[in-house]
Amino acid sequence: MSTLYDGIAELVTNDPAQGDGTALGVISDGAILVEGEVIAWVGRQVDAPAAAQRVDCGGVGVIPGFVDSHAHLVFAGERSAEFAARMAGLPYAAGGIATTVAATRQADTATLTAGVGRLAGELLAAGVTTFESKSGYGLNVADESRSLVVAREFTSETTFLGAHVVPAEYRDNRDAYVELVTGPMLEACAPYARWIDVFCDRGAFDVDESRAILTAGRAAGLQLRVHAGQLGPSGGIQMAVQMGAASVDHCTFATDADIEAMAAGDTVATLLPGAEFSTRAPWPDARRMIEAGVTVAIATDCNPGSSFTTSMPFCIAVGVRDMNFTPAEALWAATAGGAAALRRDDIGVLAPGKRADFVCLDAPSYIHLAYRPGVPLIRTVVRGGQRV
Ligand code: NIG
Ligand code: FE
């Protein structure tokens, strides 16, 4: 069954071969032909091929579905009091993670599954058609593997983050925890994960520990992603590039040398505007990274501590306002950039053969995502060719 979506005033394809020839490949008065789960054709509406059925988008803007390459959705409880204390002046530190670990270990699996389901629904309503989710609030063999089994019900982009922090019971024996993460925990978790991640930062894991954990993960068949440079410069960003990680995330305290390394390597810098917003951290400068030649993604970092948002439009607006993205760069970062951070070439671009994942906006242009902050502009979400 083929469906032609037309009446698209401004169609962002992320295919520079299309339309205006910019990175966004913007086609005016465009149309998309969908066959099953994939795109069969995109172009000007006047050139559209015949289709079995037609959907008139009503003269709005259409963009690729957002790709959220960084989220922590499997957890129990919430930390609003910690947020309020921070807004009253307390600094953010990795220590708050322990609160969520305690709640997550106590929760039954149905509660964890319902929590992920609720957040996955919020992401979809916000236009996110692909998302990643990490473990990292179990921090023992049973609860880390259980977290990944739960995440797997909702996404194939699952990430083992046993190295989120050292849990309290190993505080005086860090080496034993690293042995657990690289041994029995990895063995139990690898079957349910595509990725391994490590929080390489002050109060979490140092560069040597992180390297050992990533090396073990790779040997177990997982691909690499890294949290680094959130709380201070740690050496984690350059370590991630050296290890060939797909993405290094946060980069709040990226140095010139870090940016140079990212530009020379093929590790994406994933910026997380919700985290700087919710922890009152300094803003990383996306402009500096993009101009240096770094591939930059935007993700929500949805988690109960540092960034409890599922709204990619909010992250885009903050990215534009405070991280010096242009609206075009921010949209690219939240779609094609996220796809690059997940090393996916089937999503993030609207072109023949790609997955039919796109969003009809309640606005004539994608610029409104930043221009009208906080306004719900996601009208219709099409995922795998299905309106959801
Ligand atoms: O990405 N940085 C480490 N992990 C999360 C925060 C987790 C938490 O505070 O619960 C992050 O910001
Ligand atoms: Fe994170």
PDB file of N, CA and C in Angstrom, residues 132-206:
ATOM      1  N   GLU A 132      17.306   5.833  22.359  1.00  0.00           N
ATOM      2  CA  GLU A 132      18.224   4.936  23.060  1.00  0.00           C
ATOM      3  C   GLU A 132      17.833   4.946  24.528  1.00  0.00           C
ATOM      4  N   SER A 133      18.078   3.831  25.234  1.00  0.00           N
ATOM      5  CA  SER A 133      17.924   3.876  26.687  1.00  0.00           C
ATOM      6  C   SER A 133      19.006   3.041  27.357  1.00  0.00           C
ATOM      7  N   LYS A 134      19.475   3.579  28.466  1.00  0.00           N
ATOM      8  CA  LYS A 134      20.568   2.960  29.210  1.00  0.00           C
ATOM      9  C   LYS A 134      20.043   2.247  30.459  1.00  0.00           C
ATOM     10  N   SER A 135      20.823   1.298  30.947  1.00  0.00           N
ATOM     11  CA  SER A 135      20.655   0.817  32.316  1.00  0.00           C
ATOM     12  C   SER A 135      21.435   1.814  33.186  1.00  0.00           C
ATOM     13  N   GLY A 136      21.843   1.429  34.375  1.00  0.00           N
ATOM     14  CA  GLY A 136      22.691   2.333  35.144  1.00  0.00           C
ATOM     15  C   GLY A 136      22.112   2.740  36.484  1.00  0.00           C
ATOM     16  N   TYR A 137      20.875   2.263  36.787  1.00  0.00           N
ATOM     17  CA  TYR A 137      20.310   2.515  38.114  1.00  0.00           C
ATOM     18  C   TYR A 137      20.075   1.203  38.866  1.00  0.00           C
ATOM     19  N   GLY A 138      20.738   0.142  38.388  1.00  0.00           N
ATOM     20  CA  GLY A 138      20.658  -1.145  39.086  1.00  0.00           C
ATOM     21  C   GLY A 138      21.970  -1.380  39.816  1.00  0.00           C
ATOM     22  N   LEU A 139      23.066  -1.312  39.048  1.00  0.00           N
ATOM     23  CA  LEU A 139      24.431  -1.411  39.594  1.00  0.00           C
ATOM     24  C   LEU A 139      24.699  -2.690  40.380  1.00  0.00           C
ATOM     25  N   ASN A 140      23.919  -3.737  40.095  1.00  0.00           N
ATOM     26  CA  ASN A 140      24.300  -5.099  40.484  1.00  0.00           C
ATOM     27  C   ASN A 140      23.873  -5.997  39.325  1.00  0.00           C
ATOM     28  N   VAL A 141      24.299  -7.236  39.349  1.00  0.00           N
ATOM     29  CA  VAL A 141      24.076  -8.090  38.175  1.00  0.00           C
ATOM     30  C   VAL A 141      22.585  -8.222  37.874  1.00  0.00           C
ATOM     31  N   ALA A 142      21.788  -8.511  38.892  1.00  0.00           N
ATOM     32  CA  ALA A 142      20.366  -8.774  38.654  1.00  0.00           C
ATOM     33  C   ALA A 142      19.640  -7.523  38.176  1.00  0.00           C
ATOM     34  N   ASP A 143      19.914  -6.377  38.794  1.00  0.00           N
ATOM     35  CA  ASP A 143      19.138  -5.180  38.461  1.00  0.00           C
ATOM     36  C   ASP A 143      19.622  -4.494  37.192  1.00  0.00           C
ATOM     37  N   GLU A 144      20.901  -4.632  36.852  1.00  0.00           N
ATOM     38  CA  GLU A 144      21.359  -4.108  35.557  1.00  0.00           C
ATOM     39  C   GLU A 144      20.769  -4.937  34.405  1.00  0.00           C
ATOM     40  N   SER A 145      20.822  -6.268  34.532  1.00  0.00           N
ATOM     41  CA  SER A 145      20.305  -7.079  33.424  1.00  0.00           C
ATOM     42  C   SER A 145      18.786  -6.926  33.335  1.00  0.00           C
ATOM     43  N   ARG A 146      18.118  -6.833  34.473  1.00  0.00           N
ATOM     44  CA  ARG A 146      16.672  -6.617  34.464  1.00  0.00           C
ATOM     45  C   ARG A 146      16.340  -5.283  33.769  1.00  0.00           C
ATOM     46  N   SER A 147      17.123  -4.250  34.032  1.00  0.00           N
ATOM     47  CA  SER A 147      16.876  -2.934  33.406  1.00  0.00           C
ATOM     48  C   SER A 147      16.972  -3.030  31.892  1.00  0.00           C
ATOM     49  N   LEU A 148      17.949  -3.809  31.416  1.00  0.00           N
ATOM     50  CA  LEU A 148      18.119  -3.921  29.960  1.00  0.00           C
ATOM     51  C   LEU A 148      17.008  -4.765  29.333  1.00  0.00           C
ATOM     52  N   VAL A 149      16.567  -5.793  30.038  1.00  0.00           N
ATOM     53  CA  VAL A 149      15.447  -6.590  29.531  1.00  0.00           C
ATOM     54  C   VAL A 149      14.210  -5.689  29.396  1.00  0.00           C
ATOM     55  N   VAL A 150      13.990  -4.834  30.371  1.00  0.00           N
ATOM     56  CA  VAL A 150      12.855  -3.906  30.321  1.00  0.00           C
ATOM     57  C   VAL A 150      13.024  -2.923  29.154  1.00  0.00           C
ATOM     58  N   ALA A 151      14.214  -2.328  29.041  1.00  0.00           N
ATOM     59  CA  ALA A 151      14.446  -1.351  27.961  1.00  0.00           C
ATOM     60  C   ALA A 151      14.244  -1.981  26.589  1.00  0.00           C
ATOM     61  N   ARG A 152      14.681  -3.223  26.453  1.00  0.00           N
ATOM     62  CA  ARG A 152      14.583  -3.959  25.188  1.00  0.00           C
ATOM     63  C   ARG A 152      13.156  -4.111  24.666  1.00  0.00           C
ATOM     64  N   GLU A 153      12.201  -4.052  25.605  1.00  0.00           N
ATOM     65  CA  GLU A 153      10.804  -4.145  25.168  1.00  0.00           C
ATOM     66  C   GLU A 153      10.397  -2.924  24.359  1.00  0.00           C
ATOM     67  N   PHE A 154      11.173  -1.837  24.480  1.00  0.00           N
ATOM     68  CA  PHE A 154      10.762  -0.573  23.868  1.00  0.00           C
ATOM     69  C   PHE A 154      11.694  -0.089  22.772  1.00  0.00           C
ATOM     70  N   THR A 155      12.944  -0.541  22.772  1.00  0.00           N
ATOM     71  CA  THR A 155      13.901  -0.054  21.768  1.00  0.00           C
ATOM     72  C   THR A 155      15.016  -1.075  21.550  1.00  0.00           C
ATOM     73  N   SER A 156      15.543  -1.095  20.331  1.00  0.00           N
ATOM     74  CA  SER A 156      16.709  -1.952  20.060  1.00  0.00           C
ATOM     75  C   SER A 156      18.009  -1.224  20.427  1.00  0.00           C
ATOM     76  N   GLU A 157      17.915   0.076  20.719  1.00  0.00           N
ATOM     77  CA  GLU A 157      19.112   0.863  21.073  1.00  0.00           C
ATOM     78  C   GLU A 157      19.276   0.856  22.586  1.00  0.00           C
ATOM     79  N   THR A 158      19.750  -0.278  23.112  1.00  0.00           N
ATOM     80  CA  THR A 158      19.910  -0.404  24.561  1.00  0.00           C
ATOM     81  C   THR A 158      21.387  -0.355  24.937  1.00  0.00           C
ATOM     82  N   THR A 159      21.668   0.274  26.043  1.00  0.00           N
ATOM     83  CA  THR A 159      23.051   0.535  26.456  1.00  0.00           C
ATOM     84  C   THR A 159      23.290   0.072  27.891  1.00  0.00           C
ATOM     85  N   PHE A 160      24.320  -0.728  28.052  1.00  0.00           N
ATOM     86  CA  PHE A 160      24.729  -1.207  29.377  1.00  0.00           C
ATOM     87  C   PHE A 160      25.586  -0.135  30.059  1.00  0.00           C
ATOM     88  N   LEU A 161      25.055   0.437  31.138  1.00  0.00           N
ATOM     89  CA  LEU A 161      25.773   1.479  31.883  1.00  0.00           C
ATOM     90  C   LEU A 161      25.971   1.033  33.336  1.00  0.00           C
ATOM     91  N   GLY A 162      26.514  -0.162  33.504  1.00  0.00           N
ATOM     92  CA  GLY A 162      26.858  -0.617  34.859  1.00  0.00           C
ATOM     93  C   GLY A 162      27.896   0.317  35.477  1.00  0.00           C
ATOM     94  N   ALA A 163      28.698   0.970  34.633  1.00  0.00           N
ATOM     95  CA  ALA A 163      29.701   1.926  35.105  1.00  0.00           C
ATOM     96  C   ALA A 163      29.123   3.346  35.118  1.00  0.00           C
ATOM     97  N   HIS A 164      28.015   3.500  35.841  1.00  0.00           N
ATOM     98  CA  HIS A 164      27.416   4.834  36.004  1.00  0.00           C
ATOM     99  C   HIS A 164      28.120   5.515  37.180  1.00  0.00           C
ATOM    100  N   VAL A 165      28.054   4.892  38.358  1.00  0.00           N
ATOM    101  CA  VAL A 165      28.899   5.280  39.508  1.00  0.00           C
ATOM    102  C   VAL A 165      29.255   3.994  40.249  1.00  0.00           C
ATOM    103  N   VAL A 166      30.198   4.098  41.171  1.00  0.00           N
ATOM    104  CA  VAL A 166      30.497   2.958  42.043  1.00  0.00           C
ATOM    105  C   VAL A 166      29.425   2.940  43.137  1.00  0.00           C
ATOM    106  N   PRO A 167      28.660   1.861  43.280  1.00  0.00           N
ATOM    107  CA  PRO A 167      27.605   1.850  44.299  1.00  0.00           C
ATOM    108  C   PRO A 167      28.195   1.822  45.710  1.00  0.00           C
ATOM    109  N   ALA A 168      27.395   2.243  46.682  1.00  0.00           N
ATOM    110  CA  ALA A 168      27.857   2.430  48.065  1.00  0.00           C
ATOM    111  C   ALA A 168      28.568   1.191  48.613  1.00  0.00           C
ATOM    112  N   GLU A 169      28.038   0.004  48.292  1.00  0.00           N
ATOM    113  CA  GLU A 169      28.604  -1.217  48.892  1.00  0.00           C
ATOM    114  C   GLU A 169      30.014  -1.518  48.374  1.00  0.00           C
ATOM    115  N   TYR A 170      30.444  -0.821  47.325  1.00  0.00           N
ATOM    116  CA  TYR A 170      31.813  -1.019  46.795  1.00  0.00           C
ATOM    117  C   TYR A 170      32.684   0.233  46.997  1.00  0.00           C
ATOM    118  N   ARG A 171      32.190   1.173  47.798  1.00  0.00           N
ATOM    119  CA  ARG A 171      32.883   2.462  47.923  1.00  0.00           C
ATOM    120  C   ARG A 171      34.365   2.290  48.275  1.00  0.00           C
ATOM    121  N   ASP A 172      34.653   1.334  49.135  1.00  0.00           N
ATOM    122  CA  ASP A 172      36.045   1.146  49.566  1.00  0.00           C
ATOM    123  C   ASP A 172      36.765   0.091  48.749  1.00  0.00           C
ATOM    124  N   ASN A 173      36.150  -0.348  47.677  1.00  0.00           N
ATOM    125  CA  ASN A 173      36.756  -1.407  46.875  1.00  0.00           C
ATOM    126  C   ASN A 173      36.388  -1.224  45.394  1.00  0.00           C
ATOM    127  N   ARG A 174      36.830  -0.094  44.880  1.00  0.00           N
ATOM    128  CA  ARG A 174      36.473   0.274  43.505  1.00  0.00           C
ATOM    129  C   ARG A 174      36.909  -0.797  42.514  1.00  0.00           C
ATOM    130  N   ASP A 175      38.122  -1.324  42.740  1.00  0.00           N
ATOM    131  CA  ASP A 175      38.649  -2.307  41.790  1.00  0.00           C
ATOM    132  C   ASP A 175      37.717  -3.510  41.681  1.00  0.00           C
ATOM    133  N   ALA A 176      37.158  -3.916  42.824  1.00  0.00           N
ATOM    134  CA  ALA A 176      36.248  -5.068  42.806  1.00  0.00           C
ATOM    135  C   ALA A 176      35.001  -4.730  41.987  1.00  0.00           C
ATOM    136  N   TYR A 177      34.550  -3.484  42.067  1.00  0.00           N
ATOM    137  CA  TYR A 177      33.368  -3.121  41.269  1.00  0.00           C
ATOM    138  C   TYR A 177      33.696  -3.130  39.774  1.00  0.00           C
ATOM    139  N   VAL A 178      34.869  -2.597  39.418  1.00  0.00           N
ATOM    140  CA  VAL A 178      35.265  -2.625  37.998  1.00  0.00           C
ATOM    141  C   VAL A 178      35.363  -4.086  37.524  1.00  0.00           C
ATOM    142  N   GLU A 179      35.869  -4.960  38.387  1.00  0.00           N
ATOM    143  CA  GLU A 179      35.928  -6.391  38.026  1.00  0.00           C
ATOM    144  C   GLU A 179      34.537  -6.981  37.824  1.00  0.00           C
ATOM    145  N   LEU A 180      33.612  -6.560  38.674  1.00  0.00           N
ATOM    146  CA  LEU A 180      32.230  -7.047  38.527  1.00  0.00           C
ATOM    147  C   LEU A 180      31.629  -6.567  37.199  1.00  0.00           C
ATOM    148  N   VAL A 181      31.823  -5.264  36.918  1.00  0.00           N
ATOM    149  CA  VAL A 181      31.237  -4.684  35.695  1.00  0.00           C
ATOM    150  C   VAL A 181      31.830  -5.337  34.446  1.00  0.00           C
ATOM    151  N   THR A 182      33.139  -5.594  34.478  1.00  0.00           N
ATOM    152  CA  THR A 182      33.800  -6.141  33.285  1.00  0.00           C
ATOM    153  C   THR A 182      33.689  -7.668  33.224  1.00  0.00           C
ATOM    154  N   GLY A 183      33.195  -8.271  34.301  1.00  0.00           N
ATOM    155  CA  GLY A 183      33.080  -9.731  34.359  1.00  0.00           C
ATOM    156  C   GLY A 183      31.631 -10.186  34.359  1.00  0.00           C
ATOM    157  N   PRO A 184      31.140 -10.666  35.516  1.00  0.00           N
ATOM    158  CA  PRO A 184      29.798 -11.259  35.562  1.00  0.00           C
ATOM    159  C   PRO A 184      28.678 -10.313  35.122  1.00  0.00           C
ATOM    160  N   MET A 185      28.798  -9.008  35.440  1.00  0.00           N
ATOM    161  CA  MET A 185      27.709  -8.088  35.079  1.00  0.00           C
ATOM    162  C   MET A 185      27.647  -7.918  33.559  1.00  0.00           C
ATOM    163  N   LEU A 186      28.811  -7.751  32.955  1.00  0.00           N
ATOM    164  CA  LEU A 186      28.870  -7.627  31.494  1.00  0.00           C
ATOM    165  C   LEU A 186      28.314  -8.884  30.819  1.00  0.00           C
ATOM    166  N   GLU A 187      28.704 -10.021  31.357  1.00  0.00           N
ATOM    167  CA  GLU A 187      28.253 -11.284  30.772  1.00  0.00           C
ATOM    168  C   GLU A 187      26.728 -11.411  30.822  1.00  0.00           C
ATOM    169  N   ALA A 188      26.149 -10.965  31.948  1.00  0.00           N
ATOM    170  CA  ALA A 188      24.688 -11.054  32.099  1.00  0.00           C
ATOM    171  C   ALA A 188      23.963 -10.017  31.238  1.00  0.00           C
ATOM    172  N   CYS A 189      24.627  -8.888  30.990  1.00  0.00           N
ATOM    173  CA  CYS A 189      23.943  -7.767  30.322  1.00  0.00           C
ATOM    174  C   CYS A 189      24.146  -7.743  28.810  1.00  0.00           C
ATOM    175  N   ALA A 190      25.296  -8.219  28.340  1.00  0.00           N
ATOM    176  CA  ALA A 190      25.623  -8.088  26.910  1.00  0.00           C
ATOM    177  C   ALA A 190      24.534  -8.650  25.982  1.00  0.00           C
ATOM    178  N   PRO A 191      23.888  -9.763  26.337  1.00  0.00           N
ATOM    179  CA  PRO A 191      22.874 -10.282  25.410  1.00  0.00           C
ATOM    180  C   PRO A 191      21.710  -9.319  25.159  1.00  0.00           C
ATOM    181  N   TYR A 192      21.505  -8.372  26.054  1.00  0.00           N
ATOM    182  CA  TYR A 192      20.355  -7.467  25.927  1.00  0.00           C
ATOM    183  C   TYR A 192      20.766  -6.062  25.506  1.00  0.00           C
ATOM    184  N   ALA A 193      22.039  -5.859  25.169  1.00  0.00           N
ATOM    185  CA  ALA A 193      22.518  -4.509  24.884  1.00  0.00           C
ATOM    186  C   ALA A 193      23.202  -4.446  23.520  1.00  0.00           C
ATOM    187  N   ARG A 194      23.104  -3.290  22.884  1.00  0.00           N
ATOM    188  CA  ARG A 194      23.893  -3.035  21.670  1.00  0.00           C
ATOM    189  C   ARG A 194      25.153  -2.254  22.014  1.00  0.00           C
ATOM    190  N   TRP A 195      25.066  -1.461  23.100  1.00  0.00           N
ATOM    191  CA  TRP A 195      26.120  -0.508  23.443  1.00  0.00           C
ATOM    192  C   TRP A 195      26.602  -0.713  24.869  1.00  0.00           C
ATOM    193  N   ILE A 196      27.841  -0.263  25.129  1.00  0.00           N
ATOM    194  CA  ILE A 196      28.313  -0.085  26.504  1.00  0.00           C
ATOM    195  C   ILE A 196      28.710   1.382  26.673  1.00  0.00           C
ATOM    196  N   ASP A 197      28.405   1.923  27.843  1.00  0.00           N
ATOM    197  CA  ASP A 197      28.666   3.336  28.140  1.00  0.00           C
ATOM    198  C   ASP A 197      29.372   3.378  29.492  1.00  0.00           C
ATOM    199  N   VAL A 198      30.142   4.439  29.730  1.00  0.00           N
ATOM    200  CA  VAL A 198      30.760   4.634  31.040  1.00  0.00           C
ATOM    201  C   VAL A 198      30.732   6.130  31.354  1.00  0.00           C
ATOM    202  N   PHE A 199      30.473   6.446  32.613  1.00  0.00           N
ATOM    203  CA  PHE A 199      30.467   7.844  33.064  1.00  0.00           C
ATOM    204  C   PHE A 199      31.884   8.163  33.524  1.00  0.00           C
ATOM    205  N   CYS A 200      32.660   8.788  32.636  1.00  0.00           N
ATOM    206  CA  CYS A 200      34.062   9.097  32.905  1.00  0.00           C
ATOM    207  C   CYS A 200      34.137  10.545  33.370  1.00  0.00           C
ATOM    208  N   ASP A 201      34.041  10.727  34.681  1.00  0.00           N
ATOM    209  CA  ASP A 201      33.955  12.093  35.190  1.00  0.00           C
ATOM    210  C   ASP A 201      34.287  12.104  36.673  1.00  0.00           C
ATOM    211  N   ARG A 202      34.412  13.293  37.204  1.00  0.00           N
ATOM    212  CA  ARG A 202      34.662  13.499  38.630  1.00  0.00           C
ATOM    213  C   ARG A 202      33.552  12.795  39.444  1.00  0.00           C
ATOM    214  N   GLY A 203      33.942  11.966  40.403  1.00  0.00           N
ATOM    215  CA  GLY A 203      32.933  11.291  41.243  1.00  0.00           C
ATOM    216  C   GLY A 203      32.391  10.023  40.616  1.00  0.00           C
ATOM    217  N   ALA A 204      32.848   9.693  39.388  1.00  0.00           N
ATOM    218  CA  ALA A 204      32.367   8.463  38.742  1.00  0.00           C
ATOM    219  C   ALA A 204      33.591   7.585  38.444  1.00  0.00           C
ATOM    220  N   PHE A 205      33.995   7.452  37.180  1.00  0.00           N
ATOM    221  CA  PHE A 205      35.138   6.584  36.835  1.00  0.00           C
ATOM    222  C   PHE A 205      36.237   7.406  36.181  1.00  0.00           C
ATOM    223  N   ASP A 206      37.493   7.045  36.460  1.00  0.00           N
ATOM    224  CA  ASP A 206      38.604   7.774  35.843  1.00  0.00           C
ATOM    225  C   ASP A 206      38.912   7.184  34.462  1.00  0.00           C
TER     226      ASP A 206
END
